[in-house]
Structures are given as structure tokens and as C-alpha cells.
Amino acid sequence: MTTMTTSPFAASFTQNDAARTAEQREAILADPGFGNHFTDHMFLAEWTPDTGWADGRVVPYGPLLIDPATAVLHYAQEIFEGLKAYVHADGSAWLFRPDANAARLQRSAQRLALPELPTDWFLGSIRSLVEADRAWIPAGGEKSLYLRPFMFASEVFLGVRPSQHVTYSVIASPAGAYFSGGVQAVSIWLSSEYSRAGAGGTGAAKCGGNYAASLLPQQEAAAHGCAQVVFLDSTEHMWIEELGGMNLFFVQSDGSIVTPALSGSILEGITRDSILQIGRDLGHEVVERRVSIDEWRQGAADGTISEVFACGTAAVVTPVASLRWDGGEAVTGDGEPGKVTTDIRSALVDVQYGRADDRHGWLTRIG
Ligand SMILES: *Cc1c(COP(=O)(O)O)cnc(C)c1O
């Protein structure tokens, strides 16, 4: 879709007169949890075929007025991103690979027949929101400000075609350390009945609909005492794809690190891509290839798979202790977080928080 008429990024600013006091903010930042609290402002812009992207603005955070016939409520034409702002020890604020999020939002937009948001608009929207709510980036520990850019069909129209009115927004939510009591290994449920995405579907796009499809199997996982679901390919029900919102890695006993190759129905995680590089930096052989569910089961049993972990922006790296299915369980190693998993996690977090050299130019300063 063309965005020929879109102007270079610009944003107006309207101060929130009902902004929380410094005291109220500090109380929230002391223990923010995840996704519970939102900053005082948000970014908004709209697109139409005539104007392109226009009317960029930072405004007080608050409800959107949505007509009941708004297309997204009916046909789920919606995409989103997730990235974090980090405060370093010297007080400076940074983003991790935001250009990769901008590019992925463009790929998601293509697949969902939404207009592409130019990279200068993506980076500008985040910059202007973080500037307004700079005080909301929590410092210390593994805290961060989680940024949620999203785009949806806002045309009031029930016909089925790509929306001719689209809204883009960014909201921000302070996030605590994902593992408040130290990194914990989780169990994963193997969904035998459901797939997350199919061949030719929207699995490679970051869209809300994929998450909607993962909720029922996620409930099933919880009922079996598991934190997450692992999905297999929808055709052969044999090849490991990913979790509902995280990619998977396997550490083999020879020290190599394996992740399922992108299949068209796997979401290309920026954490996944960064870990492929960090694995190489740490001297591991890294391999992207197909991994079958039997390889996981047998590898856990005979020790050829020594560690398993999941990764994504929110939790960074989550060790996986075991795979459970109807009638069985395969435990990896001794069920505790493994050394390679822990080393990779530390190497990544150290770059994000400015404690290690940013040798790949992944950080962008924002304040
Ligand atoms: C966002 C997401 C991931 C992880 O991507 P990151 O860029 O690493 O945060 C993995 N799988 C799915 C389905 C996702 O939506």
C-alpha cells in the first residue's frame, strides 16, 4: 500500500493536566509488575489514503472513543510491537534495536493489508512519547519501560476490505523484573490439538489474532501446571514452531545452539535474532533448522539436549525445565536453569543495561 502523501515525522504535544504526582509515580515504579500501569501520555496518528500518515501527537493517556462498527472490532485487522527503554547506571536512557521493530511492523502491516508506517514515524513516535514520560522509565534491577506501538483498522464500516482509516498509537507501561525472585525454569505444555498458525497464514506477522488463537491452548497448559504452550507446525504436527509469544532454543551436549528455522508461520523475534549473534560471540555453533518434537523428547531423555530456553522482549530468556504432554513428561538436565542459558541471558541483559560493550551497535540513545 502506498504512503506517498505521508510527510516527514512531526508531533504536537498536549500536557496531561491530571498527570500523577512524583510521589504517585514513584510508588508505582517501586513495584510495577507487567502491563498494569500506564504513563501519563500516549502517541496517536491516523492514516487515510488521501493524507497518508498525519496528525502525529502526544496527548494525555486515556480511553479512545470507538464506534461499535469500527472494523477492528469485527475483523481483527490489527498489528503491534513490543520493545523496552532501559536506564543505564549513568542515568542515560536507551532503546534496543528499535529499527528492527520498525521493520517488523512494516512486514506485519503488509500481511494484514495495513499501511506501512515509515521508520522515521516509528522512531519519532517512540522518541516523543519517551521524552514526555521520561520520568516513567524505572531504574535499577531489571526494570524497564515497556513500549507498545500498535495499529488498527479504525474505519466505521462493516464491509470486508482493508480499512481506509487506520489509527497508530504508542502506549508505555513500566515493567518490573520479569522474575522477581530470581530466574525460574518453567514447564511447557505440548498442544496436540491446536496450532498457533498455519502455512500461508499470519504466523510471521505480529498480530492480535495470533494471540487470540493461542489463549485456549494456553488455558489447557495452565490446567496442566504449565506456564506456556509449544505449538507444532499445522501440516505434519511434527515440527516445533514456537510458544504463544516466545521463540525456542535448544542447547545440545556438544555445545551447539539450535533454534527452529523460520518457516513462514514462526514470528521472527528480535531477541531470537540477537541470541543467534550472542551465541556466536560466546563461541557456540548456532544452527537454524527444523527440530522435531521427537528430537526434543529423545534428546531430553538421552542427554543430547542439555538445555532448553524460550526468549522474547518481555521475559528476555526463560529457562525451560520440562516438556509435558498427555501422558508424559521430558525433563531437561536437572530441571534447573543451565549454564549456557544463564550465560546468554546475562550477555544480552548486560548489553541492554549498558554493562557490556555494544559491539553490534544495537543501542539507540533516547534521553
Ligand atoms: C513478539 C513475539 C515473539 C518475540 O519477539 P521479540 O522481538 O523477541 O520480542 C515471539 N513469538 C511471538 C508469537 C511474538 O508475538
Tab-separated table of C-alpha atoms and ligand atoms in Angstrom:
chain	number	residue	atom	x	y	z
A	1	MET	CA	0.000	0.000	0.000
A	2	THR	CA	1.427	3.430	-0.828
A	3	THR	CA	2.125	6.111	1.743
A	4	MET	CA	3.138	8.651	-0.892
A	5	THR	CA	1.393	11.544	0.835
A	6	THR	CA	2.896	10.916	4.254
A	7	SER	CA	5.007	13.835	5.487
A	8	PRO	CA	8.215	13.523	7.497
A	9	PHE	CA	7.522	12.807	11.155
A	10	ALA	CA	6.117	15.628	13.296
A	11	ALA	CA	4.247	15.520	16.597
A	12	SER	CA	2.385	18.113	18.646
A	13	PHE	CA	2.303	17.855	22.438
A	14	THR	CA	-0.586	18.298	24.856
A	15	GLN	CA	0.411	18.124	28.508
A	16	ASN	CA	-1.662	15.888	30.791
A	17	ASP	CA	-3.093	18.238	33.434
A	18	ALA	CA	-4.113	15.218	35.510
A	19	ALA	CA	-0.623	13.653	35.448
A	20	ARG	CA	0.289	11.654	38.532
A	21	THR	CA	2.446	13.367	41.145
A	22	ALA	CA	6.087	12.365	41.556
A	23	GLU	CA	5.083	10.544	44.728
A	24	GLN	CA	2.333	8.547	42.990
A	25	ARG	CA	4.691	7.698	40.149
A	26	GLU	CA	7.473	6.537	42.456
A	27	ALA	CA	5.005	4.310	44.318
A	28	ILE	CA	4.101	2.611	41.013
A	29	LEU	CA	7.727	2.355	39.843
A	30	ALA	CA	8.736	0.651	43.090
A	31	ASP	CA	6.759	-2.453	42.062
A	32	PRO	CA	5.287	-2.022	38.566
A	33	GLY	CA	4.615	-5.668	37.645
A	34	PHE	CA	3.931	-6.093	33.927
A	35	GLY	CA	1.235	-4.348	31.878
A	36	ASN	CA	-0.673	-2.994	34.872
A	37	HIS	CA	0.211	0.697	34.871
A	38	PHE	CA	0.460	3.210	32.035
A	39	THR	CA	2.322	6.502	31.774
A	40	ASP	CA	0.692	9.945	31.647
A	41	HIS	CA	0.770	10.301	27.856
A	42	MET	CA	0.259	8.329	24.648
A	43	PHE	CA	1.071	8.834	20.982
A	44	LEU	CA	-1.614	8.900	18.278
A	45	ALA	CA	-1.645	9.355	14.482
A	46	GLU	CA	-4.087	8.477	11.715
A	47	TRP	CA	-3.806	7.351	8.144
A	48	THR	CA	-6.168	7.697	5.227
A	49	PRO	CA	-5.383	7.123	1.538
A	50	ASP	CA	-5.619	10.899	0.968
A	51	THR	CA	-3.491	12.169	3.837
A	52	GLY	CA	-1.085	9.295	4.387
A	53	TRP	CA	0.177	9.278	7.990
A	54	ALA	CA	-0.827	12.562	9.597
A	55	ASP	CA	-1.614	14.399	12.825
A	56	GLY	CA	1.130	12.839	14.965
A	57	ARG	CA	0.535	13.919	18.552
A	58	VAL	CA	1.437	13.168	22.131
A	59	VAL	CA	-1.686	13.590	24.244
A	60	PRO	CA	-2.868	12.716	27.764
A	61	TYR	CA	-3.234	8.940	28.199
A	62	GLY	CA	-6.901	7.978	28.135
A	63	PRO	CA	-9.698	5.948	26.537
A	64	LEU	CA	-10.298	6.010	22.791
A	65	LEU	CA	-13.857	6.617	21.654
A	66	ILE	CA	-14.670	3.669	19.385
A	67	ASP	CA	-17.793	3.424	17.231
A	68	PRO	CA	-19.369	-0.057	17.581
A	69	ALA	CA	-18.970	-0.561	13.816
A	70	THR	CA	-15.213	0.109	13.872
A	71	ALA	CA	-13.680	-2.514	11.579
A	72	VAL	CA	-11.033	-3.841	14.004
A	73	LEU	CA	-13.735	-4.946	16.468
A	74	HIS	CA	-15.186	-7.244	13.822
A	75	TYR	CA	-12.351	-8.396	11.563
A	76	ALA	CA	-9.247	-8.052	13.774
A	77	GLN	CA	-7.180	-6.025	11.307
A	78	GLU	CA	-4.564	-5.135	13.943
A	79	ILE	CA	-0.806	-5.414	14.484
A	80	PHE	CA	1.542	-4.467	17.295
A	81	GLU	CA	5.136	-4.288	18.502
A	82	GLY	CA	6.878	-4.580	21.843
A	83	LEU	CA	10.192	-3.036	22.911
A	84	LYS	CA	11.732	-1.571	26.035
A	85	ALA	CA	13.550	1.566	27.170
A	86	TYR	CA	16.371	0.976	29.672
A	87	VAL	CA	18.122	3.353	32.054
A	88	HIS	CA	21.885	2.864	32.367
A	89	ALA	CA	23.909	3.437	35.534
A	90	ASP	CA	24.881	6.961	34.356
A	91	GLY	CA	21.180	7.915	34.055
A	92	SER	CA	21.038	7.863	30.222
A	93	ALA	CA	18.064	6.125	28.503
A	94	TRP	CA	18.322	3.667	25.595
A	95	LEU	CA	16.291	1.512	23.213
A	96	PHE	CA	17.401	-1.925	21.990
A	97	ARG	CA	17.282	-2.417	18.187
A	98	PRO	CA	14.206	-0.182	17.578
A	99	ASP	CA	14.964	-0.176	13.838
A	100	ALA	CA	14.257	-3.933	13.848
A	101	ASN	CA	10.855	-3.309	15.440
A	102	ALA	CA	10.127	-0.625	12.825
A	103	ALA	CA	10.964	-3.062	10.013
A	104	ARG	CA	8.882	-5.851	11.562
A	105	LEU	CA	5.873	-3.544	11.988
A	106	GLN	CA	6.179	-2.798	8.260
A	107	ARG	CA	6.230	-6.522	7.403
A	108	SER	CA	3.249	-7.152	9.683
A	109	ALA	CA	1.405	-4.234	8.044
A	110	GLN	CA	1.945	-5.748	4.601
A	111	ARG	CA	0.494	-9.083	5.663
A	112	LEU	CA	-2.563	-7.521	7.344
A	113	ALA	CA	-3.166	-5.105	4.425
A	114	LEU	CA	-2.486	-2.113	6.675
A	115	PRO	CA	-0.478	0.941	5.539
A	116	GLU	CA	3.239	0.766	6.321
A	117	LEU	CA	4.440	3.193	8.961
A	118	PRO	CA	7.700	4.823	7.792
A	119	THR	CA	10.686	4.184	10.069
A	120	ASP	CA	11.048	7.920	10.884
A	121	TRP	CA	7.444	7.903	12.135
A	122	PHE	CA	8.023	4.770	14.206
A	123	LEU	CA	11.203	6.075	15.843
A	124	GLY	CA	9.775	9.599	16.151
A	125	SER	CA	6.602	8.369	17.863
A	126	ILE	CA	8.626	6.474	20.459
A	127	ARG	CA	11.098	9.280	20.967
A	128	SER	CA	8.379	11.888	21.529
A	129	LEU	CA	6.429	9.696	23.956
A	130	VAL	CA	9.538	8.731	25.933
A	131	GLU	CA	10.553	12.413	26.051
A	132	ALA	CA	7.166	13.322	27.569
A	133	ASP	CA	7.232	10.432	30.054
A	134	ARG	CA	10.992	10.196	30.669
A	135	ALA	CA	10.458	10.073	34.445
A	136	TRP	CA	8.447	6.848	33.999
A	137	ILE	CA	11.465	4.731	32.969
A	138	PRO	CA	12.211	2.815	36.158
A	139	ALA	CA	15.856	2.479	37.150
A	140	GLY	CA	17.580	-0.336	38.967
A	141	GLY	CA	17.350	-4.098	38.875
A	142	GLU	CA	15.974	-5.431	35.622
A	143	LYS	CA	13.266	-2.784	35.360
A	144	SER	CA	12.369	-1.057	32.087
A	145	LEU	CA	9.683	0.963	30.341
A	146	TYR	CA	7.776	-1.406	28.038
A	147	LEU	CA	6.635	0.351	24.846
A	148	ARG	CA	3.639	-0.958	22.923
A	149	PRO	CA	3.206	0.505	19.426
A	150	PHE	CA	0.040	-0.771	17.715
A	151	MET	CA	-2.022	-0.080	14.602
A	152	PHE	CA	-5.638	-0.919	13.859
A	153	ALA	CA	-8.458	-0.583	11.333
A	154	SER	CA	-10.445	2.411	12.616
A	155	GLU	CA	-12.828	2.872	9.699
A	156	VAL	CA	-16.506	2.725	10.697
A	157	PHE	CA	-17.603	0.182	8.114
A	158	LEU	CA	-18.770	-3.431	8.240
A	159	GLY	CA	-17.865	-4.383	4.677
A	160	VAL	CA	-14.921	-6.740	4.327
A	161	ARG	CA	-11.982	-4.914	2.770
A	162	PRO	CA	-8.829	-3.195	4.051
A	163	SER	CA	-9.738	-0.233	6.248
A	164	GLN	CA	-9.497	3.220	4.687
A	165	HIS	CA	-8.973	4.815	8.093
A	166	VAL	CA	-6.177	3.475	10.290
A	167	THR	CA	-5.029	4.533	13.755
A	168	TYR	CA	-1.491	4.137	15.097
A	169	SER	CA	-0.727	4.563	18.775
A	170	VAL	CA	2.076	4.011	21.262
A	171	ILE	CA	1.447	3.453	24.948
A	172	ALA	CA	4.073	2.857	27.629
A	173	SER	CA	3.995	0.715	30.739
A	174	PRO	CA	6.680	0.497	33.436
A	175	ALA	CA	7.821	-3.105	33.868
A	176	GLY	CA	9.448	-4.796	36.832
A	177	ALA	CA	11.954	-7.611	36.625
A	178	TYR	CA	10.059	-10.484	34.979
A	179	PHE	CA	11.497	-12.910	37.516
A	180	SER	CA	11.263	-11.028	40.788
A	181	GLY	CA	12.541	-13.980	42.820
A	182	GLY	CA	15.440	-14.902	40.522
A	183	VAL	CA	15.234	-16.642	37.127
A	184	GLN	CA	12.949	-19.699	37.377
A	185	ALA	CA	12.676	-22.598	34.955
A	186	VAL	CA	9.171	-23.317	33.612
A	187	SER	CA	7.287	-26.319	32.236
A	188	ILE	CA	5.869	-26.233	28.708
A	189	TRP	CA	2.680	-27.942	27.534
A	190	LEU	CA	2.632	-29.637	24.133
A	191	SER	CA	-0.611	-28.764	22.388
A	192	SER	CA	-1.661	-31.836	20.425
A	193	GLU	CA	-4.951	-30.452	19.167
A	194	TYR	CA	-4.259	-26.807	18.275
A	195	SER	CA	-1.850	-24.886	16.063
A	196	ARG	CA	-0.930	-21.239	16.528
A	197	ALA	CA	-0.625	-20.505	12.831
A	198	GLY	CA	-0.826	-22.375	9.555
A	199	ALA	CA	1.049	-22.365	6.265
A	200	GLY	CA	0.109	-19.197	4.382
A	201	GLY	CA	-1.493	-17.721	7.494
A	202	THR	CA	-0.429	-14.829	9.700
A	203	GLY	CA	2.082	-16.601	11.964
A	204	ALA	CA	5.011	-14.452	10.831
A	205	ALA	CA	3.089	-11.219	11.476
A	206	LYS	CA	2.816	-9.765	14.961
A	207	CYS	CA	-0.964	-9.505	15.050
A	208	GLY	CA	-3.504	-9.756	17.837
A	209	GLY	CA	-5.385	-12.541	16.063
A	210	ASN	CA	-2.490	-14.958	16.575
A	211	TYR	CA	-2.702	-14.311	20.296
A	212	ALA	CA	-6.474	-14.833	20.322
A	213	ALA	CA	-5.897	-18.265	18.771
A	214	SER	CA	-3.329	-19.152	21.443
A	215	LEU	CA	-5.481	-18.424	24.504
A	216	LEU	CA	-7.500	-21.642	24.616
A	217	PRO	CA	-4.407	-23.887	24.363
A	218	GLN	CA	-2.779	-21.580	26.935
A	219	GLN	CA	-5.673	-22.323	29.327
A	220	GLU	CA	-5.118	-26.020	28.692
A	221	ALA	CA	-1.421	-25.552	29.548
A	222	ALA	CA	-2.267	-23.793	32.804
A	223	ALA	CA	-4.651	-26.620	33.726
A	224	HIS	CA	-1.660	-28.977	33.412
A	225	GLY	CA	0.562	-26.785	35.579
A	226	CYS	CA	2.487	-25.348	32.622
A	227	ALA	CA	3.459	-21.713	32.095
A	228	GLN	CA	3.350	-21.811	28.280
A	229	VAL	CA	2.309	-23.885	25.265
A	230	VAL	CA	4.592	-25.110	22.494
A	231	PHE	CA	2.976	-25.251	19.067
A	232	LEU	CA	3.866	-27.628	16.256
A	233	ASP	CA	3.501	-26.996	12.531
A	234	SER	CA	-0.101	-27.265	11.338
A	235	THR	CA	0.582	-29.669	8.438
A	236	GLU	CA	2.582	-32.579	9.842
A	237	HIS	CA	2.125	-31.853	13.579
A	238	MET	CA	5.739	-32.802	13.975
A	239	TRP	CA	7.993	-29.749	13.733
A	240	ILE	CA	8.476	-27.382	16.646
A	241	GLU	CA	7.468	-23.802	15.862
A	242	GLU	CA	7.377	-21.644	18.989
A	243	LEU	CA	5.443	-20.734	22.119
A	244	GLY	CA	2.427	-18.403	22.112
A	245	GLY	CA	4.662	-15.342	22.327
A	246	MET	CA	8.260	-16.561	22.577
A	247	ASN	CA	10.781	-18.354	20.358
A	248	LEU	CA	12.560	-21.536	21.476
A	249	PHE	CA	16.224	-22.569	21.642
A	250	PHE	CA	17.888	-25.931	22.351
A	251	VAL	CA	21.414	-26.305	23.697
A	252	GLN	CA	22.994	-29.600	22.631
A	253	SER	CA	25.534	-31.558	24.649
A	254	ASP	CA	28.230	-30.711	22.035
A	255	GLY	CA	27.727	-27.015	22.901
A	256	SER	CA	25.854	-26.067	19.727
A	257	ILE	CA	22.695	-23.985	19.936
A	258	VAL	CA	19.715	-24.817	17.734
A	259	THR	CA	16.511	-22.891	17.009
A	260	PRO	CA	13.688	-23.820	14.613
A	261	ALA	CA	14.320	-22.238	11.205
A	262	LEU	CA	11.807	-19.558	10.180
A	263	SER	CA	9.036	-21.436	8.433
A	264	GLY	CA	6.671	-18.666	7.363
A	265	SER	CA	4.484	-19.380	10.369
A	266	ILE	CA	7.073	-18.558	13.073
A	267	LEU	CA	7.342	-14.993	14.365
A	268	GLU	CA	10.868	-13.671	13.800
A	269	GLY	CA	11.807	-12.491	17.285
A	270	ILE	CA	14.354	-9.740	17.715
A	271	THR	CA	15.533	-11.488	20.885
A	272	ARG	CA	15.887	-14.696	18.827
A	273	ASP	CA	17.992	-12.892	16.239
A	274	SER	CA	20.128	-11.244	18.934
A	275	ILE	CA	20.733	-14.595	20.654
A	276	LEU	CA	21.883	-16.157	17.372
A	277	GLN	CA	24.582	-13.453	17.337
A	278	ILE	CA	25.397	-13.634	21.057
A	279	GLY	CA	25.685	-17.425	20.822
A	280	ARG	CA	28.308	-16.968	18.096
A	281	ASP	CA	30.055	-14.254	20.136
A	282	LEU	CA	30.281	-16.695	23.059
A	283	GLY	CA	31.892	-19.305	20.796
A	284	HIS	CA	28.939	-21.618	20.193
A	285	GLU	CA	27.978	-23.067	16.868
A	286	VAL	CA	24.468	-21.740	16.148
A	287	VAL	CA	22.102	-23.560	13.816
A	288	GLU	CA	18.689	-22.688	12.387
A	289	ARG	CA	16.996	-25.881	11.200
A	290	ARG	CA	13.872	-27.943	11.617
A	291	VAL	CA	13.568	-29.566	15.050
A	292	SER	CA	11.008	-32.308	15.571
A	293	ILE	CA	9.089	-32.879	18.775
A	294	ASP	CA	10.571	-36.396	18.935
A	295	GLU	CA	14.067	-34.906	18.855
A	296	TRP	CA	13.147	-32.837	21.940
A	297	ARG	CA	11.654	-35.856	23.761
A	298	GLN	CA	14.556	-38.178	22.944
A	299	GLY	CA	17.243	-35.518	23.373
A	300	ALA	CA	15.974	-34.675	26.854
A	301	ALA	CA	15.904	-38.386	27.741
A	302	ASP	CA	19.364	-39.327	26.403
A	303	GLY	CA	21.084	-36.042	27.273
A	304	THR	CA	21.888	-34.849	23.737
A	305	ILE	CA	19.726	-31.818	24.536
A	306	SER	CA	21.231	-30.368	27.690
A	307	GLU	CA	19.254	-27.113	27.998
A	308	VAL	CA	16.088	-25.561	26.546
A	309	PHE	CA	15.075	-21.924	26.796
A	310	ALA	CA	12.440	-19.547	25.437
A	311	CYS	CA	13.059	-15.917	24.523
A	312	GLY	CA	11.225	-12.674	23.859
A	313	THR	CA	11.360	-8.996	24.816
A	314	ALA	CA	9.138	-9.246	27.897
A	315	ALA	CA	10.889	-12.104	29.755
A	316	VAL	CA	14.218	-11.895	27.820
A	317	VAL	CA	15.295	-15.540	28.360
A	318	THR	CA	13.194	-18.106	30.246
A	319	PRO	CA	14.749	-21.495	31.053
A	320	VAL	CA	12.504	-24.460	30.183
A	321	ALA	CA	12.787	-27.327	32.659
A	322	SER	CA	10.377	-29.774	31.082
A	323	LEU	CA	8.014	-30.628	28.245
A	324	ARG	CA	4.679	-32.162	29.257
A	325	TRP	CA	2.053	-33.840	27.136
A	326	ASP	CA	-0.963	-36.036	27.625
A	327	GLY	CA	0.610	-38.980	29.404
A	328	GLY	CA	4.247	-37.989	29.711
A	329	GLU	CA	6.993	-35.562	30.595
A	330	ALA	CA	10.538	-34.972	29.363
A	331	VAL	CA	12.810	-33.158	31.821
A	332	THR	CA	15.922	-31.393	30.526
A	333	GLY	CA	19.087	-31.726	32.609
A	334	ASP	CA	18.346	-31.454	36.319
A	335	GLY	CA	15.392	-29.117	35.803
A	336	GLU	CA	17.401	-26.067	36.929
A	337	PRO	CA	18.442	-23.140	34.654
A	338	GLY	CA	21.521	-24.333	32.710
A	339	LYS	CA	24.868	-22.598	32.325
A	340	VAL	CA	24.605	-21.754	28.631
A	341	THR	CA	21.085	-20.350	29.150
A	342	THR	CA	22.273	-18.263	32.102
A	343	ASP	CA	25.365	-17.000	30.243
A	344	ILE	CA	23.364	-15.994	27.168
A	345	ARG	CA	20.763	-14.265	29.301
A	346	SER	CA	23.441	-12.291	31.173
A	347	ALA	CA	25.277	-11.347	27.971
A	348	LEU	CA	22.076	-9.944	26.440
A	349	VAL	CA	20.853	-8.131	29.553
A	350	ASP	CA	24.335	-6.663	30.107
A	351	VAL	CA	24.220	-5.027	26.656
A	352	GLN	CA	20.682	-3.733	27.246
A	353	TYR	CA	21.623	-2.166	30.594
A	354	GLY	CA	24.959	-0.772	29.385
A	355	ARG	CA	27.128	-3.093	31.468
A	356	ALA	CA	28.787	-4.677	28.412
A	357	ASP	CA	30.188	-3.330	25.142
A	358	ASP	CA	27.531	-2.707	22.498
A	359	ARG	CA	29.724	-4.331	19.836
A	360	HIS	CA	26.901	-4.775	17.307
A	361	GLY	CA	25.506	-1.224	17.547
A	362	TRP	CA	22.198	-2.433	18.989
A	363	LEU	CA	21.530	0.509	21.342
A	364	THR	CA	19.930	3.842	20.405
A	365	ARG	CA	20.043	6.682	22.915
A	366	ILE	CA	16.719	8.373	23.646
A	367	GLY	CA	17.399	10.539	26.653
B	1	LIG	C1	6.734	-10.858	19.842
B	1	LIG	C2	6.772	-12.321	19.676
B	1	LIG	C3	7.938	-13.072	19.894
B	1	LIG	C4	9.219	-12.487	20.433
B	1	LIG	O1	9.710	-11.435	19.663
B	1	LIG	P1	10.762	-10.420	20.286
B	1	LIG	O2	11.030	-9.470	19.184
B	1	LIG	O3	11.941	-11.206	20.678
B	1	LIG	O4	10.086	-9.794	21.473
B	1	LIG	C5	7.906	-14.436	19.628
B	1	LIG	N1	6.778	-15.036	19.200
B	1	LIG	C6	5.642	-14.355	19.002
B	1	LIG	C7	4.446	-15.078	18.525
B	1	LIG	C8	5.596	-12.973	19.230
B	1	LIG	O5	4.454	-12.313	19.029
